[in-house]
Short mmCIF file of C-alpha atoms in Angstrom, two decimals:
data_model
loop_
_atom_site.label_atom_id
_atom_site.label_comp_id
_atom_site.label_asym_id
_atom_site.label_seq_id
_atom_site.Cartn_x
_atom_site.Cartn_y
_atom_site.Cartn_z
CA MET A 21 0.15 -0.02 -0.05
CA THR A 22 1.50 3.39 -0.81
CA ILE A 23 0.71 6.77 0.79
CA VAL A 24 2.28 8.93 -2.42
CA PRO A 25 -1.17 9.76 -3.59
CA HIS A 26 -2.50 10.94 -0.42
CA TYR A 27 0.47 12.98 0.36
CA GLU A 28 0.24 14.62 -3.47
CA THR A 29 -3.04 15.14 -2.47
CA LEU A 30 -2.54 17.12 0.94
CA VAL A 31 0.35 19.16 -0.79
CA ILE A 32 -2.09 20.34 -3.69
CA SER A 33 -5.12 21.27 -1.30
CA LEU A 34 -2.53 23.19 1.04
CA LEU A 35 -1.31 25.06 -2.01
CA PHE A 36 -4.92 25.74 -3.41
CA CYS A 37 -5.63 26.82 0.26
CA VAL A 38 -2.55 29.56 0.36
CA THR A 39 -3.46 30.48 -3.19
CA GLN A 40 -6.85 31.21 -2.14
CA ALA A 41 -5.91 33.01 0.80
CA ALA A 42 -3.49 35.23 -1.04
CA THR A 43 -6.14 36.16 -3.70
CA PHE A 44 -8.38 37.22 -0.56
CA SER A 45 -5.95 39.01 1.10
CA ALA A 46 -5.26 40.75 -1.87
CA ALA A 47 -9.09 41.35 -2.71
CA THR A 48 -9.59 42.77 0.72
CA ALA A 49 -6.75 45.26 0.46
CA SER A 50 -7.81 46.50 -2.88
CA VAL A 51 -11.57 47.35 -1.40
CA TRP A 52 -9.80 49.85 1.07
CA SER A 53 -6.87 51.26 -1.42
CA LYS A 54 -8.40 54.63 -2.08
CA VAL A 55 -9.25 55.45 1.43
CA GLU A 56 -7.03 58.61 2.10
CA THR A 57 -5.80 59.35 5.44
CA GLY A 58 -8.17 61.53 7.33
CA PRO A 59 -6.34 64.76 9.11
CA PRO A 60 -5.53 64.86 12.60
CA ASP A 61 -7.93 66.79 14.81
CA ALA A 62 -6.56 70.14 15.85
CA ILE A 63 -6.75 70.01 19.42
CA LEU A 64 -6.23 65.93 20.19
CA GLY A 65 -3.40 65.77 17.96
CA ILE A 66 -1.93 68.33 20.02
CA ALA A 67 -2.69 66.61 23.13
CA GLN A 68 -1.04 63.84 21.69
CA ALA A 69 1.97 65.70 20.88
CA PHE A 70 2.02 66.93 24.31
CA ARG A 71 1.85 63.13 25.73
CA GLU A 72 4.63 62.13 23.53
CA CYS A 73 6.73 64.91 24.27
CA GLN A 74 9.58 64.01 26.63
CA ASP A 75 10.96 67.37 27.50
CA GLY A 76 10.66 67.98 31.34
CA ARG A 77 9.81 71.39 30.68
CA LYS A 78 6.69 70.62 28.67
CA VAL A 79 3.56 72.49 29.67
CA ASN A 80 -0.05 71.70 28.25
CA VAL A 81 -2.28 74.79 27.87
CA CYS A 82 -4.41 73.28 24.87
CA VAL A 83 -7.01 71.09 25.87
CA GLY A 84 -10.20 72.50 27.78
CA ALA A 85 -10.14 70.46 31.04
CA TYR A 86 -9.80 71.78 34.31
CA ARG A 87 -6.81 70.96 36.35
CA ASP A 88 -6.29 71.95 39.97
CA THR A 89 -3.04 73.69 41.52
CA GLN A 90 -0.91 70.48 40.99
CA GLY A 91 -1.63 70.32 37.27
CA LYS A 92 -4.01 67.09 38.03
CA PRO A 93 -7.75 66.45 37.21
CA TRP A 94 -10.47 67.23 39.88
CA VAL A 95 -13.30 65.19 40.44
CA LEU A 96 -15.79 67.30 42.39
CA PRO A 97 -16.52 65.77 45.90
CA THR A 98 -20.41 66.18 44.93
CA VAL A 99 -19.77 64.21 42.12
CA ARG A 100 -18.20 61.46 44.51
CA ALA A 101 -20.87 61.60 46.79
CA ALA A 102 -23.55 61.61 43.96
CA GLU A 103 -21.72 58.17 42.93
CA ARG A 104 -21.94 56.66 46.34
CA LYS A 105 -25.54 57.31 46.61
CA LEU A 106 -26.44 55.74 43.33
CA LEU A 107 -24.39 52.52 44.26
CA GLU A 108 -26.14 52.34 47.60
CA ASN A 109 -29.24 52.67 46.16
CA ASP A 110 -28.13 50.01 43.53
CA ASP A 111 -29.41 52.59 40.52
CA PRO A 112 -29.99 50.09 37.41
CA LYS A 113 -28.25 49.94 34.08
CA ASP A 114 -31.67 49.57 31.99
CA TYR A 115 -31.82 51.62 28.50
CA LEU A 116 -33.09 55.23 29.24
CA PRO A 117 -35.86 56.44 27.04
CA ILE A 118 -35.18 57.36 23.39
CA GLU A 119 -35.24 61.41 24.90
CA GLY A 120 -33.31 60.38 28.25
CA ASP A 121 -34.09 60.67 31.96
CA ALA A 122 -36.85 62.76 32.91
CA GLY A 123 -35.62 63.65 36.16
CA PHE A 124 -32.54 64.72 34.66
CA ILE A 125 -34.01 66.69 32.06
CA ALA A 126 -36.29 68.61 34.32
CA GLU A 127 -33.22 69.70 36.64
CA ALA A 128 -31.14 70.56 33.75
CA VAL A 129 -33.36 72.85 31.97
CA LYS A 130 -34.20 74.45 35.44
CA PHE A 131 -30.38 75.05 35.55
CA ALA A 132 -30.25 76.64 32.36
CA TYR A 133 -33.77 78.44 32.50
CA GLY A 134 -34.30 79.17 36.11
CA GLN A 135 -36.00 77.33 38.84
CA ASN A 136 -39.45 79.06 37.82
CA VAL A 137 -39.24 77.91 34.18
CA ASP A 138 -42.45 76.47 32.74
CA LEU A 139 -41.32 73.05 31.67
CA SER A 140 -44.42 72.40 29.64
CA THR A 141 -43.13 75.26 27.67
CA VAL A 142 -39.76 73.33 26.89
CA ALA A 143 -39.14 70.61 24.52
CA ALA A 144 -35.81 68.62 25.70
CA VAL A 145 -34.03 65.69 25.21
CA GLN A 146 -30.87 64.04 26.66
CA THR A 147 -27.91 64.15 24.56
CA LEU A 148 -24.30 63.04 24.42
CA SER A 149 -23.00 66.22 25.69
CA GLY A 150 -22.59 69.53 24.18
CA THR A 151 -21.45 68.07 20.81
CA GLY A 152 -24.40 65.89 20.65
CA ALA A 153 -26.82 68.40 21.27
CA CYS A 154 -25.48 70.39 18.40
CA ARG A 155 -25.69 67.71 16.02
CA ILE A 156 -29.49 66.72 16.75
CA GLY A 157 -30.19 70.60 16.89
CA GLY A 158 -28.43 70.83 13.59
CA GLU A 159 -30.29 67.83 11.87
CA PHE A 160 -33.58 68.81 13.26
CA LEU A 161 -33.18 72.20 11.83
CA ALA A 162 -32.20 71.26 8.37
CA GLN A 163 -34.88 68.95 8.63
CA PHE A 164 -37.96 71.69 9.17
CA ARG A 165 -36.19 74.95 8.67
CA GLU A 166 -36.73 76.35 4.90
CA ASN A 167 -33.79 78.43 5.62
CA LYS A 168 -31.03 76.31 6.05
CA ASN A 169 -28.39 78.90 6.61
CA ILE A 170 -26.21 79.18 9.92
CA TYR A 171 -24.29 82.02 10.77
CA ILE A 172 -21.14 80.85 12.76
CA PRO A 173 -18.86 83.51 15.00
CA THR A 174 -15.05 83.71 13.75
CA PRO A 175 -13.59 82.22 15.49
CA THR A 176 -15.45 79.57 17.25
CA TRP A 177 -14.72 76.32 18.34
CA GLY A 178 -13.42 74.25 15.59
CA ASN A 179 -16.19 71.47 15.56
CA HIS A 180 -18.84 73.93 15.18
CA TRP A 181 -18.00 74.02 11.77
CA LYS A 182 -17.73 70.44 10.92
CA ILE A 183 -21.14 69.60 12.97
CA PHE A 184 -23.71 71.63 11.27
CA LYS A 185 -22.02 71.47 7.85
CA GLU A 186 -22.46 67.31 8.37
CA CYS A 187 -25.97 68.27 9.11
CA GLY A 188 -26.98 69.70 5.95
CA LEU A 189 -27.03 73.19 6.85
CA GLU A 190 -25.21 75.96 5.12
CA THR A 191 -22.60 77.30 7.09
CA HIS A 192 -21.31 81.42 6.80
CA PRO A 193 -19.12 83.50 9.11
CA TYR A 194 -20.29 86.46 10.92
CA ARG A 195 -17.94 88.78 12.71
CA TYR A 196 -17.15 88.50 16.25
CA TYR A 197 -13.87 89.29 17.29
CA ASP A 198 -11.34 92.10 16.21
CA ARG A 199 -7.93 91.10 16.10
CA SER A 200 -6.78 94.35 15.91
CA THR A 201 -8.10 95.42 18.81
CA ASN A 202 -8.32 92.07 20.88
CA ARG A 203 -12.01 93.21 21.57
CA LEU A 204 -15.58 92.22 20.74
CA ASP A 205 -16.32 93.65 17.25
CA LEU A 206 -19.64 94.47 18.09
CA ASN A 207 -20.60 96.82 15.20
CA GLY A 208 -19.52 94.10 12.69
CA PHE A 209 -21.49 91.44 14.53
CA ILE A 210 -24.91 93.41 13.91
CA GLU A 211 -24.08 94.35 10.29
CA ASP A 212 -23.93 90.76 9.69
CA LEU A 213 -26.85 89.45 11.89
CA GLU A 214 -28.62 92.53 9.66
CA ALA A 215 -27.14 91.56 6.43
CA ALA A 216 -28.02 87.70 6.89
CA PRO A 217 -31.09 86.49 5.00
CA GLU A 218 -34.52 86.86 6.95
CA GLY A 219 -34.81 83.53 9.40
CA SER A 220 -31.40 82.69 9.51
CA ILE A 221 -29.85 80.53 12.36
CA ILE A 222 -27.70 82.30 14.52
CA LEU A 223 -24.94 80.29 16.55
CA LEU A 224 -24.23 82.12 19.91
CA HIS A 225 -22.06 80.88 22.88
CA ALA A 226 -24.13 81.36 25.74
CA CYS A 227 -21.32 82.42 27.65
CA ALA A 228 -17.07 81.79 28.03
CA HIS A 229 -17.12 82.44 24.21
CA ASN A 230 -14.56 79.77 23.21
CA PRO A 231 -11.65 80.37 22.10
CA THR A 232 -11.69 84.02 22.90
CA GLY A 233 -13.46 84.19 26.26
CA CYS A 234 -14.83 87.84 24.96
CA ASP A 235 -17.98 87.70 25.89
CA PRO A 236 -20.91 90.86 25.10
CA THR A 237 -21.99 93.01 28.16
CA LEU A 238 -25.78 92.73 28.76
CA ASP A 239 -26.17 95.94 27.14
CA GLN A 240 -24.27 94.65 24.08
CA TRP A 241 -26.70 91.66 24.18
CA LYS A 242 -29.78 93.93 24.27
CA ARG A 243 -28.41 95.59 20.58
CA ILE A 244 -28.03 91.73 19.49
CA ALA A 245 -31.21 90.69 20.55
CA ASP A 246 -32.68 93.52 18.66
CA ALA A 247 -31.52 92.62 15.51
CA LEU A 248 -31.83 88.94 15.84
CA GLU A 249 -35.89 89.86 16.29
CA ARG A 250 -35.76 92.73 13.50
CA LYS A 251 -34.66 89.87 11.21
CA GLY A 252 -36.64 86.60 12.68
CA HIS A 253 -33.62 84.66 13.08
CA VAL A 254 -33.50 81.52 15.13
CA ALA A 255 -31.21 81.90 18.15
CA PHE A 256 -29.16 78.64 18.79
CA PHE A 257 -27.11 78.95 21.85
CA ASP A 258 -24.37 76.75 22.87
CA SER A 259 -23.80 76.26 26.77
CA ALA A 260 -20.65 74.58 27.36
CA TYR A 261 -19.80 76.98 31.09
CA GLN A 262 -22.37 78.04 32.76
CA GLY A 263 -21.04 78.50 36.05
CA PHE A 264 -17.68 77.57 34.99
CA ALA A 265 -17.59 81.14 33.75
CA SER A 266 -18.15 83.27 36.45
CA GLY A 267 -18.64 81.24 39.36
CA ASP A 268 -22.05 82.10 39.61
CA ALA A 269 -24.36 79.94 37.16
CA GLU A 270 -27.26 82.66 37.38
CA ARG A 271 -24.79 85.36 36.45
CA ASP A 272 -23.40 83.46 33.75
CA ALA A 273 -27.07 82.53 32.54
CA SER A 274 -28.27 86.23 32.29
CA ALA A 275 -27.71 86.81 28.57
CA PHE A 276 -29.12 83.63 27.21
CA ARG A 277 -32.37 84.07 29.65
CA TYR A 278 -32.76 87.55 28.56
CA ILE A 279 -33.63 86.30 25.07
CA ALA A 280 -35.49 83.36 26.03
CA ASP A 281 -37.49 85.60 27.77
CA ARG A 282 -38.49 88.05 25.47
CA LYS A 283 -40.68 85.15 23.53
CA THR A 284 -40.16 86.87 20.30
CA ILE A 285 -36.93 84.99 19.29
CA PRO A 286 -36.99 81.45 18.80
CA VAL A 287 -34.51 79.61 20.82
CA LEU A 288 -32.72 76.34 20.72
CA LEU A 289 -30.08 75.70 23.59
CA ALA A 290 -27.04 72.91 23.18
CA GLN A 291 -25.88 72.58 27.01
CA SER A 292 -22.94 70.83 28.27
CA PHE A 293 -22.11 69.20 31.73
CA ALA A 294 -18.54 68.19 30.72
CA LYS A 295 -16.89 71.37 32.11
CA ASN A 296 -19.17 72.90 35.00
CA PHE A 297 -19.45 69.19 36.65
CA GLY A 298 -15.95 67.95 35.48
CA LEU A 299 -18.17 64.56 33.67
CA TYR A 300 -15.71 65.24 30.39
CA GLY A 301 -15.99 61.43 29.75
CA GLU A 302 -19.68 60.78 30.85
CA ARG A 303 -21.11 62.66 27.70
CA CYS A 304 -23.77 64.57 29.39
CA GLY A 305 -25.93 67.29 27.88
CA THR A 306 -29.49 68.14 26.67
CA LEU A 307 -30.78 69.99 23.54
CA SER A 308 -33.99 72.08 24.39
CA MET A 309 -36.39 74.59 22.40
CA ILE A 310 -38.69 76.98 23.77
CA CYS A 311 -42.25 76.17 22.52
CA SER A 312 -45.75 77.83 22.26
CA ASP A 313 -47.53 75.19 24.18
CA GLU A 314 -47.85 71.80 25.48
CA GLU A 315 -49.16 70.74 22.27
CA GLU A 316 -46.15 72.22 20.41
CA ARG A 317 -44.07 70.54 22.62
CA GLN A 318 -45.17 67.14 22.33
CA ARG A 319 -44.86 67.52 18.31
CA LEU A 320 -41.46 68.84 18.77
CA LEU A 321 -40.53 66.03 21.10
CA SER A 322 -41.70 63.44 18.65
CA GLN A 323 -39.45 64.52 15.79
CA LEU A 324 -36.43 64.78 18.16
CA ARG A 325 -36.91 61.35 19.02
CA CYS A 326 -37.09 60.59 15.25
CA VAL A 327 -33.79 61.63 14.73
CA ILE A 328 -32.19 60.47 17.94
CA ARG A 329 -33.68 56.66 17.45
CA PRO A 330 -31.20 55.81 14.47
CA MET A 331 -28.34 57.95 15.55
CA TYR A 332 -27.37 56.36 18.96
CA SER A 333 -30.59 55.00 20.24
CA SER A 334 -30.60 56.22 23.68
CA PRO A 335 -28.41 57.94 25.80
CA PRO A 336 -25.84 56.94 28.42
CA ARG A 337 -27.39 57.29 31.69
CA HIS A 338 -24.52 57.44 34.40
CA GLY A 339 -23.36 61.17 33.78
CA SER A 340 -26.62 62.35 33.66
CA SER A 341 -28.09 60.11 36.82
CA ILE A 342 -24.95 62.09 38.78
CA VAL A 343 -26.41 65.45 37.47
CA LYS A 344 -29.74 64.85 38.47
CA THR A 345 -28.70 63.30 42.10
CA VAL A 346 -26.66 66.37 42.79
CA LEU A 347 -28.94 69.15 41.56
CA SER A 348 -32.02 67.71 43.16
CA ASP A 349 -30.37 67.24 46.61
CA SER A 350 -30.57 70.12 49.23
CA GLN A 351 -27.33 69.16 50.39
CA LEU A 352 -25.43 68.16 47.28
CA ALA A 353 -26.91 71.20 45.40
CA PRO A 354 -25.30 74.29 47.29
CA GLN A 355 -22.23 72.48 47.78
CA TYR A 356 -21.73 71.97 44.14
CA TYR A 357 -22.34 75.74 43.35
CA GLU A 358 -19.16 76.22 45.92
CA GLU A 359 -17.01 73.90 44.32
CA CYS A 360 -17.78 74.93 40.63
CA ALA A 361 -17.10 78.41 41.68
CA THR A 362 -13.89 77.28 43.33
CA MET A 363 -13.08 76.47 40.11
CA ALA A 364 -14.08 79.39 38.35
CA ASN A 365 -12.50 81.47 40.91
CA ARG A 366 -8.66 79.41 40.50
CA ILE A 367 -9.17 79.93 36.86
CA GLN A 368 -9.67 83.97 37.33
CA ALA A 369 -6.49 84.14 39.74
CA MET A 370 -4.33 82.54 37.25
CA ARG A 371 -5.49 84.87 34.50
CA GLU A 372 -4.71 88.20 36.64
CA LEU A 373 -1.68 86.61 37.57
CA LEU A 374 -0.36 85.77 34.19
CA VAL A 375 -0.89 89.38 33.17
CA LYS A 376 0.97 90.18 36.42
CA THR A 377 3.65 88.00 35.86
CA LEU A 378 4.13 88.86 32.10
CA ALA A 379 5.21 92.81 33.34
CA GLU A 380 7.24 91.35 35.62
CA VAL A 381 9.38 89.41 33.14
CA GLY A 382 9.79 92.53 31.39
CA SER A 383 7.02 92.62 28.73
CA THR A 384 5.60 95.78 27.68
CA HIS A 385 2.31 94.73 25.78
CA ASP A 386 -0.89 95.59 26.79
CA TRP A 387 -2.20 92.42 28.15
CA SER A 388 -5.41 94.05 29.72
CA HIS A 389 -7.53 92.03 27.06
CA VAL A 390 -6.54 88.79 28.81
CA SER A 391 -7.77 90.13 32.03
CA GLU A 392 -10.92 91.21 30.71
CA GLN A 393 -11.75 87.56 29.03
CA ILE A 394 -13.61 85.20 31.06
CA GLY A 395 -13.95 81.34 31.48
CA MET A 396 -11.29 78.76 30.60
CA PHE A 397 -9.07 80.24 27.93
CA ALA A 398 -7.37 83.38 27.06
CA PHE A 399 -7.21 84.42 23.79
CA THR A 400 -3.57 85.99 23.60
CA GLY A 401 -3.43 87.68 20.09
CA MET A 402 -0.26 85.47 19.62
CA SER A 403 0.43 84.59 15.61
CA GLU A 404 0.70 81.02 14.48
CA GLU A 405 4.67 81.81 14.10
CA MET A 406 4.61 82.74 17.68
CA CYS A 407 2.74 79.69 18.88
CA ASP A 408 4.89 77.45 16.77
CA GLN A 409 8.10 79.02 18.28
CA LEU A 410 6.29 78.50 21.76
CA THR A 411 6.03 74.65 21.25
CA LYS A 412 9.27 74.01 19.10
CA ASP A 413 11.56 76.02 21.60
CA TYR A 414 9.77 75.76 25.13
CA ALA A 415 7.66 72.42 24.79
CA ILE A 416 4.49 74.52 25.72
CA TYR A 417 1.55 73.20 23.82
CA LEU A 418 -1.20 75.40 22.36
CA THR A 419 -3.54 75.58 19.66
CA ARG A 420 -2.13 77.72 16.66
CA ASP A 421 -4.74 80.64 16.88
CA GLY A 422 -3.17 81.78 20.03
CA ARG A 423 -5.64 80.05 22.57
CA ILE A 424 -4.39 79.20 25.84
CA SER A 425 -6.05 76.96 28.43
CA ILE A 426 -5.73 79.07 31.78
CA ALA A 427 -6.82 75.81 33.61
CA GLY A 428 -3.73 74.38 32.63
CA LEU A 429 -1.56 76.92 34.41
CA ASN A 430 -0.26 76.76 37.97
CA ASP A 431 2.16 78.59 40.46
CA SER A 432 4.58 75.86 39.29
CA ASN A 433 4.49 76.77 35.56
CA ILE A 434 3.12 80.36 35.26
CA ARG A 435 6.76 82.35 35.62
CA TYR A 436 8.02 79.71 32.97
CA VAL A 437 5.09 80.12 30.63
CA ALA A 438 4.92 84.14 30.98
CA GLU A 439 8.94 83.98 30.25
CA ALA A 440 8.13 81.75 27.52
CA ILE A 441 5.33 84.01 25.79
CA HIS A 442 7.34 87.50 26.39
CA ALA A 443 10.46 85.79 24.41
CA VAL A 444 8.41 84.68 21.30
CA THR A 445 6.33 88.16 21.48
CA ASP A 446 9.06 90.86 22.29
CA GLY A 447 9.24 93.50 19.75
CA LYS A 448 6.43 92.27 17.70
CA SER A 449 3.14 92.80 17.25
CA ILE A 450 0.19 90.68 19.18
CA THR A 451 -2.86 92.70 17.55
CA GLY A 452 -2.62 91.08 14.41
CA ASN A 453 -1.64 94.47 12.44
#
């Protein structure tokens, strides 16, 4: 009996399998061969470069996340207390409804609009933080507004442009910040509102404008509101810093509430709890719209559910449970407001110290615009070349528009940062002239 034929059959079979595998691999590779590498995200790319940097002097003033006096992340004590309560109460992990947790939504709406708000006149849904709120609002507007023009301030958070373009809205800039003065360009702002087609959507920052930290005064907001009303525009507010800007959540909501209370301007609000509760990774927010009555509210909610269902079906519940627990608790709520003020006050102190230290190290520039700004960021006026030099020569990581995160500064690094800023700006303009 010979085994050669069987051996030959085995060899042939193996060769056939190898050939087929190679053919399949080549075919699979060719399917994706024309997919190009996508551009890196500007901010997250800088954060990655910072992590990879081996320079012991390195400082991260790029990413918008709060850091304490040691440069460490800070979980609010009230957040930890709420988590313990949830654990003790055996909080379930079931799916939330499409629109989210009703208890959380009610607390979030009262936080934004005021404790006396009539909840029957606000259509609100839970979202994946402020980014998700902007996307859902944009999708809704793209479906139900004939005028699909949305006007976005220049500058703004870079993701705004991408979000609303992906929704199918027509994105346009409006003047907001004058680099020649490092101040609000109110006249340009109003002129562009007046020139926009009637009934356009106007994206507005509720407080602590990102990236400039330059907010209109309440009197200026009144002029803006008059222009919105005259032109029949829709006001789409993005509120990422309520309470985190000034340390007073009521004060930070004053401009938004003023326009909402006029009841003559259609209002949407994208609300995030990432910064003011430190819930960055929990993706917790809301989208809300002011309605004329309960019947309209129900119609809008039905359509918002239709937007959400094929997108992500239902929101995560842990972050919203934390916010609901804190804001509805008679002891945790006032403690939370104090903790939020602690973050805001530390940032303000670092803002003032940076300006003072710049003068101490010899800078003759007028940095008063940095003192006047508010919130997490300072818009310095530095050019792209200056920012590149800060990163290359001093391992200070920031966005190339000259924005720095004040939260990244502390007593240990602020003099080094000030000296580096002075070195790259000495004898050069910081007003874009």
